[in-house]
Short mmCIF file of C-alpha atoms in Angstrom, two decimals:
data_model
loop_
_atom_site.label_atom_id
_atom_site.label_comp_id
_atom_site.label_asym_id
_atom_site.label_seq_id
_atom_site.Cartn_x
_atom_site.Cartn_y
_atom_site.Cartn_z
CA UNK A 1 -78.11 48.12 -45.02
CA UNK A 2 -76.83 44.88 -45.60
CA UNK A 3 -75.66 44.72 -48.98
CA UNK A 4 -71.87 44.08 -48.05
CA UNK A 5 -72.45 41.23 -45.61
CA UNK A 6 -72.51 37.51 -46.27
CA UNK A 7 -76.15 36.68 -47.91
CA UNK A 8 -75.49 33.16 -46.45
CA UNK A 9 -75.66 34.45 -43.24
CA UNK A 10 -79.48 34.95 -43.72
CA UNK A 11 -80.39 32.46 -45.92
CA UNK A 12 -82.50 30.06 -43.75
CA UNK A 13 -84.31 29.79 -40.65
CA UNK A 14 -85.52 26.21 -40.22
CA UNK A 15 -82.99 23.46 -40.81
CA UNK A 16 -79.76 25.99 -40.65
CA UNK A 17 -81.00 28.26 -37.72
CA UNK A 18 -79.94 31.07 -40.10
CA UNK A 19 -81.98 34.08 -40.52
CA UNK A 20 -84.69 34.39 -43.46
CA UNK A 21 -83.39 37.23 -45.60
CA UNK A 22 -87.01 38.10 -46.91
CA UNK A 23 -87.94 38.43 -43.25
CA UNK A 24 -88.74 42.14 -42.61
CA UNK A 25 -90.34 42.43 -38.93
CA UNK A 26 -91.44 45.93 -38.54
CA UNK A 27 -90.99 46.14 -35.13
CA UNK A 28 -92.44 49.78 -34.85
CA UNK A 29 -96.01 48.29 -35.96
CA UNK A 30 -95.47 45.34 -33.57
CA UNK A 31 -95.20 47.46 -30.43
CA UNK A 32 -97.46 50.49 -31.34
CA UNK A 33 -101.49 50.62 -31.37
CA UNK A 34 -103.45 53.45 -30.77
CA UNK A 35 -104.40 54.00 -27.54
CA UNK A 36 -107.84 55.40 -26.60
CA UNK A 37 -108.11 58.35 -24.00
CA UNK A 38 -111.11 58.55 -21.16
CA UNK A 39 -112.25 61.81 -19.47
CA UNK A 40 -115.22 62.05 -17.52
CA UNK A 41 -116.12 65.17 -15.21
CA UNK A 42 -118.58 65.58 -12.82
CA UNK A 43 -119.42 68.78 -11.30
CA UNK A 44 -122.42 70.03 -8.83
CA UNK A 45 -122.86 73.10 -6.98
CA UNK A 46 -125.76 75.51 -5.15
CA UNK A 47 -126.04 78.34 -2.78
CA UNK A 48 -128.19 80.17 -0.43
CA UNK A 49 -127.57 83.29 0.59
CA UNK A 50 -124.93 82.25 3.01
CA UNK A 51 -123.98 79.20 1.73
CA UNK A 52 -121.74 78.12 -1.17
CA UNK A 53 -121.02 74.37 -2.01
CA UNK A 54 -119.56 72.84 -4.76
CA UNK A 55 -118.50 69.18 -5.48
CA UNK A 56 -116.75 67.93 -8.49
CA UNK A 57 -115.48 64.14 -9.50
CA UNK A 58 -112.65 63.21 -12.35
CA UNK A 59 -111.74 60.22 -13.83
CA UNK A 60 -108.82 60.19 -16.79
CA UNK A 61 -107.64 56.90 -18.27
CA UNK A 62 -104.89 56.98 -20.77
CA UNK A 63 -103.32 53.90 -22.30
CA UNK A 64 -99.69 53.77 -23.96
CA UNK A 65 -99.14 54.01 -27.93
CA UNK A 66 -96.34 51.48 -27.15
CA UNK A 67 -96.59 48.31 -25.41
CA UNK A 68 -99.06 48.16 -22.41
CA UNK A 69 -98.53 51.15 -20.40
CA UNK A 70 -100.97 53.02 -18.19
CA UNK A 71 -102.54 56.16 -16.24
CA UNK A 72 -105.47 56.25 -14.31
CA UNK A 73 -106.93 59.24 -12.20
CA UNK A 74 -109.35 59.33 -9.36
CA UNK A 75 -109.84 62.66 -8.37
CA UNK A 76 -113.05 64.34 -5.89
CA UNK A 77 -112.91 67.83 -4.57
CA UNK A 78 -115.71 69.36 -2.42
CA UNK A 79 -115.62 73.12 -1.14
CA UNK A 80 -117.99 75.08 0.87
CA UNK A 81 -118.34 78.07 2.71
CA UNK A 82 -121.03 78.77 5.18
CA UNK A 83 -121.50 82.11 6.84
CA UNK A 84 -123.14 81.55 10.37
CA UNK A 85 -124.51 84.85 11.51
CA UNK A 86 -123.12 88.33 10.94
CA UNK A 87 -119.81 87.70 12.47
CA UNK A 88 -118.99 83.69 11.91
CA UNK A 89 -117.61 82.35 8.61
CA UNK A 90 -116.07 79.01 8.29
CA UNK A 91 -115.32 77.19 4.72
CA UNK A 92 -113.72 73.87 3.83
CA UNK A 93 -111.71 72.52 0.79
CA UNK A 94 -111.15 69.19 0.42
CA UNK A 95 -109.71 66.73 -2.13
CA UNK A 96 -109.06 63.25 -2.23
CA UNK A 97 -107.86 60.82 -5.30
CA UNK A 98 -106.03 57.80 -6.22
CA UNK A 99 -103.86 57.51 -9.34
CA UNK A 100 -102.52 54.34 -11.34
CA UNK A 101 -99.97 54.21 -13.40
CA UNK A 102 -98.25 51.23 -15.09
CA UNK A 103 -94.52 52.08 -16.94
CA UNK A 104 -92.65 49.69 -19.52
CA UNK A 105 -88.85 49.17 -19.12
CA UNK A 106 -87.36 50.56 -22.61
CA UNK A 107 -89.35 48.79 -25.26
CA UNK A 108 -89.07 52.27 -27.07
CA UNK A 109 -85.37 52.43 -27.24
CA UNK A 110 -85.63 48.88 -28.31
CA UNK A 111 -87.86 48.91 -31.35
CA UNK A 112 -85.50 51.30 -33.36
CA UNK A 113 -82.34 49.13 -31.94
CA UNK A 114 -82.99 45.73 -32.97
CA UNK A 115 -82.89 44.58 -36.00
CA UNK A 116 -85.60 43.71 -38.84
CA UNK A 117 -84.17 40.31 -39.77
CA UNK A 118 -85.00 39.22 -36.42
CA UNK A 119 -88.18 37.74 -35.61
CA UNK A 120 -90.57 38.36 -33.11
CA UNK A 121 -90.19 34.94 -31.62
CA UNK A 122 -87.98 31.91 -31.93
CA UNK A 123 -88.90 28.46 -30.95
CA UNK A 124 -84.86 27.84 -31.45
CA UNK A 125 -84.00 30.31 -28.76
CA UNK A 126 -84.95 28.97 -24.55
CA UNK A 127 -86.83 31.78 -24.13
CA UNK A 128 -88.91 31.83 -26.80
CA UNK A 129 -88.19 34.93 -28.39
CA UNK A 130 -85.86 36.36 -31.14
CA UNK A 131 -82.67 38.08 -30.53
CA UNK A 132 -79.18 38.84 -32.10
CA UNK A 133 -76.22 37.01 -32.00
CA UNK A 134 -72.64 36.97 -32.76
CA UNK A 135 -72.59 35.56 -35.98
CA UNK A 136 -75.89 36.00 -37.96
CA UNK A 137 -77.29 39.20 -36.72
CA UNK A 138 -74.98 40.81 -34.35
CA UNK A 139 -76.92 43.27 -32.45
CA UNK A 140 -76.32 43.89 -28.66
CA UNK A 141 -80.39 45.15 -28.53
CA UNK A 142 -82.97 43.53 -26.24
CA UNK A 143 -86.37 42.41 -27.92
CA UNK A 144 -89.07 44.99 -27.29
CA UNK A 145 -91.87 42.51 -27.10
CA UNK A 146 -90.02 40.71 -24.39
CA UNK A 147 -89.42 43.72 -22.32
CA UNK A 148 -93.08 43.92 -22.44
CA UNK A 149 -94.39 40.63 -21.52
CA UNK A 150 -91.78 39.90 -18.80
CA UNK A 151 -91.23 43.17 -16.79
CA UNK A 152 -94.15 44.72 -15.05
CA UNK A 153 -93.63 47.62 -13.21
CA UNK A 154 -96.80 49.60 -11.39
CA UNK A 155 -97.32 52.71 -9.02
CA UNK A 156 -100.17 53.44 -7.06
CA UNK A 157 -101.04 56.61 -5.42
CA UNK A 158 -103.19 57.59 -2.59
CA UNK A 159 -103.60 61.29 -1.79
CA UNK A 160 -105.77 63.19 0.49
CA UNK A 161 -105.35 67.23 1.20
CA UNK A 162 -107.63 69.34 3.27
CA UNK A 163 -107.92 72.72 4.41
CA UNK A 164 -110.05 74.18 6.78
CA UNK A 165 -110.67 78.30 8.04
CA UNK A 166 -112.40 80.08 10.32
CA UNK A 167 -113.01 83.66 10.45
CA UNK A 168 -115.28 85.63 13.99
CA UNK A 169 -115.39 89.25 14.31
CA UNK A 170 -115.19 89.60 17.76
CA UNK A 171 -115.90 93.36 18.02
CA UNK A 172 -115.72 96.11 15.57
CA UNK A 173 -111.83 96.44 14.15
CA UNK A 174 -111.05 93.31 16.06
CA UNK A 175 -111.02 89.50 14.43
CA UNK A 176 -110.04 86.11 15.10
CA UNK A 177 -108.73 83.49 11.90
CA UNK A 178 -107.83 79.85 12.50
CA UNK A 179 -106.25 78.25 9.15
CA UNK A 180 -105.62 74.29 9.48
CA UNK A 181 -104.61 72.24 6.46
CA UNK A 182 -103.50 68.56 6.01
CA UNK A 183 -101.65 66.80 3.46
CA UNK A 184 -101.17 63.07 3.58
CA UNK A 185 -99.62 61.01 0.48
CA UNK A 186 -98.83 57.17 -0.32
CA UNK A 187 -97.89 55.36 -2.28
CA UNK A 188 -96.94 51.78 -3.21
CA UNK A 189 -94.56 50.78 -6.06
CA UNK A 190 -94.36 46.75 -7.21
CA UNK A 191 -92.19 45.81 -10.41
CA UNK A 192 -91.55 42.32 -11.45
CA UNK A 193 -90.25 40.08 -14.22
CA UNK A 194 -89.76 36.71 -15.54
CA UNK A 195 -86.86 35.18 -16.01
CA UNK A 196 -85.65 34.79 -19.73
CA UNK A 197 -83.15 35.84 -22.40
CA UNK A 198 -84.30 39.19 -23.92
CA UNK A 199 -80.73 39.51 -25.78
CA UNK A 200 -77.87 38.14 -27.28
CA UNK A 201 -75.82 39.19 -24.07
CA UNK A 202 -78.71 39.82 -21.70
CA UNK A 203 -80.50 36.71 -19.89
CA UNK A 204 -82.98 38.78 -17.60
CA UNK A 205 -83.30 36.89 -13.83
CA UNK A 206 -86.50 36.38 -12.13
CA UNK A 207 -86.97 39.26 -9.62
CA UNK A 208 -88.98 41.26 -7.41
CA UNK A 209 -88.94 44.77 -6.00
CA UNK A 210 -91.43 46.31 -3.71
CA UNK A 211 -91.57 50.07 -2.73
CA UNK A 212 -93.44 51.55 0.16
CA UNK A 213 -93.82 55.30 0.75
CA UNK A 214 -96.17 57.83 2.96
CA UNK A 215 -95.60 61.06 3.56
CA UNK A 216 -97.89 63.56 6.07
CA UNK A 217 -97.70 67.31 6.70
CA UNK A 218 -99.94 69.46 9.15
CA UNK A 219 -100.30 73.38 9.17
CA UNK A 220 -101.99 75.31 11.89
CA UNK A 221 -102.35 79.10 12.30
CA UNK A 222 -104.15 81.24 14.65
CA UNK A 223 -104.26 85.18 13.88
CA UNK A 224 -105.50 87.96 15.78
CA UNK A 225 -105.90 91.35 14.54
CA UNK A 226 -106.72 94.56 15.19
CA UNK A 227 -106.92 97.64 13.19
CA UNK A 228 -108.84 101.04 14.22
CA UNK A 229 -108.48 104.59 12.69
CA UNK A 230 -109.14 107.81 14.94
CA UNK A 231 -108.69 111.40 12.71
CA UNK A 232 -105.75 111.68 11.54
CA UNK A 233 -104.00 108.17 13.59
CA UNK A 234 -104.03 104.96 12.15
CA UNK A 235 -102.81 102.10 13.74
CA UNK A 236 -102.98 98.35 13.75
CA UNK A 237 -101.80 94.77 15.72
CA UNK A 238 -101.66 91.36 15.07
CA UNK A 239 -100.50 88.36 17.19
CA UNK A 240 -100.18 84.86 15.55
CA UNK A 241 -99.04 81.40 16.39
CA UNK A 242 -97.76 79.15 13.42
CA UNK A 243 -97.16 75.58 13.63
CA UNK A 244 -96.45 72.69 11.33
CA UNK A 245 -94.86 69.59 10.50
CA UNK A 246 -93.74 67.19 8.32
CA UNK A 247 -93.15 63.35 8.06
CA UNK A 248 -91.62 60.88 5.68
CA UNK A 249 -91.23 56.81 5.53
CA UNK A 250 -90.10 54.61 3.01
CA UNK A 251 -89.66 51.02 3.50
CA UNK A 252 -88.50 49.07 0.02
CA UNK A 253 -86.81 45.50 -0.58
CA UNK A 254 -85.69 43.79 -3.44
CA UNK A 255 -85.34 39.89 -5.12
CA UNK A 256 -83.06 38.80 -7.50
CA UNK A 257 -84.15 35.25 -8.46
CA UNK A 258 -86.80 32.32 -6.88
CA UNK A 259 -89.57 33.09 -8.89
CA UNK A 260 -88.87 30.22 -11.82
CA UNK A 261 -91.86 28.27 -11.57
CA UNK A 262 -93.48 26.49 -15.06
CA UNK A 263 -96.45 28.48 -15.59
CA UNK A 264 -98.39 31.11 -13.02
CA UNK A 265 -95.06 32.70 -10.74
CA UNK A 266 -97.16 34.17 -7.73
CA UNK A 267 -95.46 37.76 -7.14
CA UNK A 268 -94.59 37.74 -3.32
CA UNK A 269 -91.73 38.45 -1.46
CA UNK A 270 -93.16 35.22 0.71
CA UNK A 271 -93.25 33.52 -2.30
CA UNK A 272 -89.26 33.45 -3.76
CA UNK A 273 -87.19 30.58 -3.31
CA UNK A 274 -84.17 32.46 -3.83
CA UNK A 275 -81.58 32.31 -0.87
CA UNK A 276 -81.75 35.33 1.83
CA UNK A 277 -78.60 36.45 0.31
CA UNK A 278 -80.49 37.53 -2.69
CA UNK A 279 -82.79 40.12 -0.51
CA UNK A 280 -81.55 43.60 0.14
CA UNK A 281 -83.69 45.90 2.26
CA UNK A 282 -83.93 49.41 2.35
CA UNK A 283 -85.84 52.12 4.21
CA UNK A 284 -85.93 54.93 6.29
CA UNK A 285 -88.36 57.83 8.33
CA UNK A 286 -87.72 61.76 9.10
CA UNK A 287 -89.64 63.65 10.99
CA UNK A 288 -89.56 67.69 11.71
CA UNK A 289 -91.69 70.52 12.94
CA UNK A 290 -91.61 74.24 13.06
CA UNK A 291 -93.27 77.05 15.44
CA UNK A 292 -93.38 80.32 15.43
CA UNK A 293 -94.74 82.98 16.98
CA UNK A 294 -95.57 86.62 15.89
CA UNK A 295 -96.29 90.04 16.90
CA UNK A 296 -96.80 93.18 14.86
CA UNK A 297 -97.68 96.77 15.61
CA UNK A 298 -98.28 99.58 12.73
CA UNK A 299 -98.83 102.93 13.24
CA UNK A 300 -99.97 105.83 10.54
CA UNK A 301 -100.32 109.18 10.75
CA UNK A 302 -101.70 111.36 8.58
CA UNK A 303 -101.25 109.05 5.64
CA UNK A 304 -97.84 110.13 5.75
CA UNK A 305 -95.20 109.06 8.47
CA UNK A 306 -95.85 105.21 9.13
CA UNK A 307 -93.77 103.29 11.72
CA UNK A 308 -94.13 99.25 11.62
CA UNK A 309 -92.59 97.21 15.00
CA UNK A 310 -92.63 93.32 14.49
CA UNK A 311 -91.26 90.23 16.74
CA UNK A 312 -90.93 86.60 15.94
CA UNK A 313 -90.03 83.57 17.79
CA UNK A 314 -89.18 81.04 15.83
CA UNK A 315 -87.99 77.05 16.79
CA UNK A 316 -87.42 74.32 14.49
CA UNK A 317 -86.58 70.56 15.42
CA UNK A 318 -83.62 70.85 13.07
CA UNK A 319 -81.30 72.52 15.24
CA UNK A 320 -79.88 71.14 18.37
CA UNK A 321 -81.86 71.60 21.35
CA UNK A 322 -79.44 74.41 23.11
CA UNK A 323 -79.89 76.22 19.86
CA UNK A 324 -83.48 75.45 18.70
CA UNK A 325 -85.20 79.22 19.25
CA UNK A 326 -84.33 82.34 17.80
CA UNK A 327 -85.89 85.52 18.51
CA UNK A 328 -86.06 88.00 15.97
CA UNK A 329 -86.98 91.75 16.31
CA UNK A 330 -87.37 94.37 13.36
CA UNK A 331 -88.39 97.92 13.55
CA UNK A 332 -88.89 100.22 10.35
CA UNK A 333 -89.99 103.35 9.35
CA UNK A 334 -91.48 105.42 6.39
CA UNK A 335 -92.26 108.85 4.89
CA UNK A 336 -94.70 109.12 1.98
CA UNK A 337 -92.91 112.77 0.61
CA UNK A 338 -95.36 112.81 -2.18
CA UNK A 339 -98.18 113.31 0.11
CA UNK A 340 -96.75 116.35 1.36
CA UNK A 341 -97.49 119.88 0.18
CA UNK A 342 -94.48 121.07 -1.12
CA UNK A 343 -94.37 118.32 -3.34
CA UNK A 344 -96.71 119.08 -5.42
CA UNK A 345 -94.54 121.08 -7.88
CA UNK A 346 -92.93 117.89 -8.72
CA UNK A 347 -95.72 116.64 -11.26
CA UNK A 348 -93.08 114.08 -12.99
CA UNK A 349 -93.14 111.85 -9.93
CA UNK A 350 -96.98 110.28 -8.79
CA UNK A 351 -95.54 108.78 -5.61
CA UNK A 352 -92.51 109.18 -3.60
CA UNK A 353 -91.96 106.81 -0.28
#
């Protein structure tokens, strides 16, 4: 690669400051290891004859083949369904978990930019480590080891979704459901990094950033339903309310510079000495819900002529308020011709609506 350049350009590395050209860092077995993978399951469950239970627990670690990334899982689950009685049944599903996981700013891209003449670290260079420059090695690419001992960037996850139903025969034909479910998320996002020179053109500032997120949803239905058959009449009716909503919040700010202490930097936003011209702030929070209400009538006769009659009512908090309902009426109906007697001369064709 470099037989055409100046060998005096690498000749030395102690009282020149010029490169060693029998250096060779291999900067692919400097960042990689192998990284070990941990998955343990736990799972229980029994019944009786109206009962059903299971629980269940999950933990997954994962480290990074390069540099220190990593993933962590909490995860428990329980469900169960419990029959009370003939005509009660009510069940529950719920799961809960927390998740970690640590990222690494482009030491990847970095090991199969920068060069091999280049050493890991350099007691010449402020910083401490090795990096191009424009005479001896010129190479615009950031040391990889650097990246990973100076940035630290880490999510963690809270999570928590539930769901809940309840189903009572009230009479014969006639039954009541209630479906409620709950999703709630957050999450918390914190990267920092020391300040150094990384690159020939790239002296990386001290800096904080700190991300705040939560996010909540809430469903509720309640169905009732009908559905009878006398001779040759069939006919059926349900009436439902649906209502849910959603919410959102984020709430981040940012540091460029103040953290430049010698030795332990404590990783606060309290804790910068950097002007407040150096903060930016951002953040903001939605909310939005939805009901509806619905009716629906079916009729059948003979297994033949069917006629379906259905009304919603819909609002949604997105509209304006003059505007915010809708009413929507449908009507439809059908003829199964294959169920009919002269039809059955047609033996190509099963079924014919």
């Amino acid at each position: 690669i470099y037989e055409d350049a100046s060998p005096d350009l690498y000749a030395d590395t102690s009282a020149t400051g010029l490169y060693d050209p029998n250096r060779y860092t291999d900067w692919q077995k400097e960042m990689t290891r192998t990284a070990p993978i941990r998955d343990l399951n736990l799972s229980v469950s029994g019944a009786t004859e109206n009962t059903n239970v299971y629980f269940s627990f999950n933990n997954t670690r994962q480290e990074g083949v390069i540099g220190d990334p990593l993933f962590e899982r909490y995860n428990a689950r329980i469900n169960a369904d419990i029959g009370l009685g003939d005509r009660l049944t009510i069940g529950v599903r719920l799961t809960s978990g927390k998740t970690i996981l640590s990222e690494e700013s482009g030491p990847l891209s970095a090991v199969y930019e920068m060069l091999p003449v280049v050493p890991v670290y350099d007691d010449n260079n402020a910083s401490g480590y090795g990096y191009g420059d424009d005479t001896r090695a010129r190479t615009y690419a950031s040391n990889p080891l650097a990246l990973e001992e100076l940035i630290f960037n880490q999510t963690t996850g809270y999570h928590l979704l539930g769901n809940a139903f309840l189903n009572y025969k009230i009479l014969e034909g006639l039954e009541y459901e209630l479906n409620a479910s709950y999703n709630w998320q957050m999450s918390h996002f914190k990267s920092y990094n020391e300040q150094g020179q990384i690159a020939w053109v790239n002296i990386l500032p001290s800096g904080l950033t700190e991300e705040d997120s939560e996010f909540y949803s809430y469903f509720i239905e309640h169905k009732l339903q009908y559905q009878n058959t006398i001779g040759k009449h069939s006919f059926s009716a349900m009436a439902s309310y649906v209502g849910q909503q959603e919410h959102n919040r984020i709430h981040a700010t940012s540091i460029t510079g103040g953290y430049t202490f010698e030795g332990q930097n404590y990783w606060e936003i309290d804790a910068s000495t950097a002007p407040l011209t150096s903060y930016s702030h951002a953040g903001n929070e939605s909310t939005y819900a939805i009901e509806s209400y619905l009716g629906r009538v079916t009729y059948g006769f003979d297994e033949k002529y069917l006629l379906n009659m259905m009304v919603r009512h819909d609002g949604s908090s997105r509209f304006l308020e003059e505007v915010r309902w809708g009413t929507f009426p449908s009507i439809s109906g059908g003829w199964i011709v294959s169920s009919e007697n002269f039809f059955t001369s047609v033996p190509v064709v099963d079924f014919f609506k």
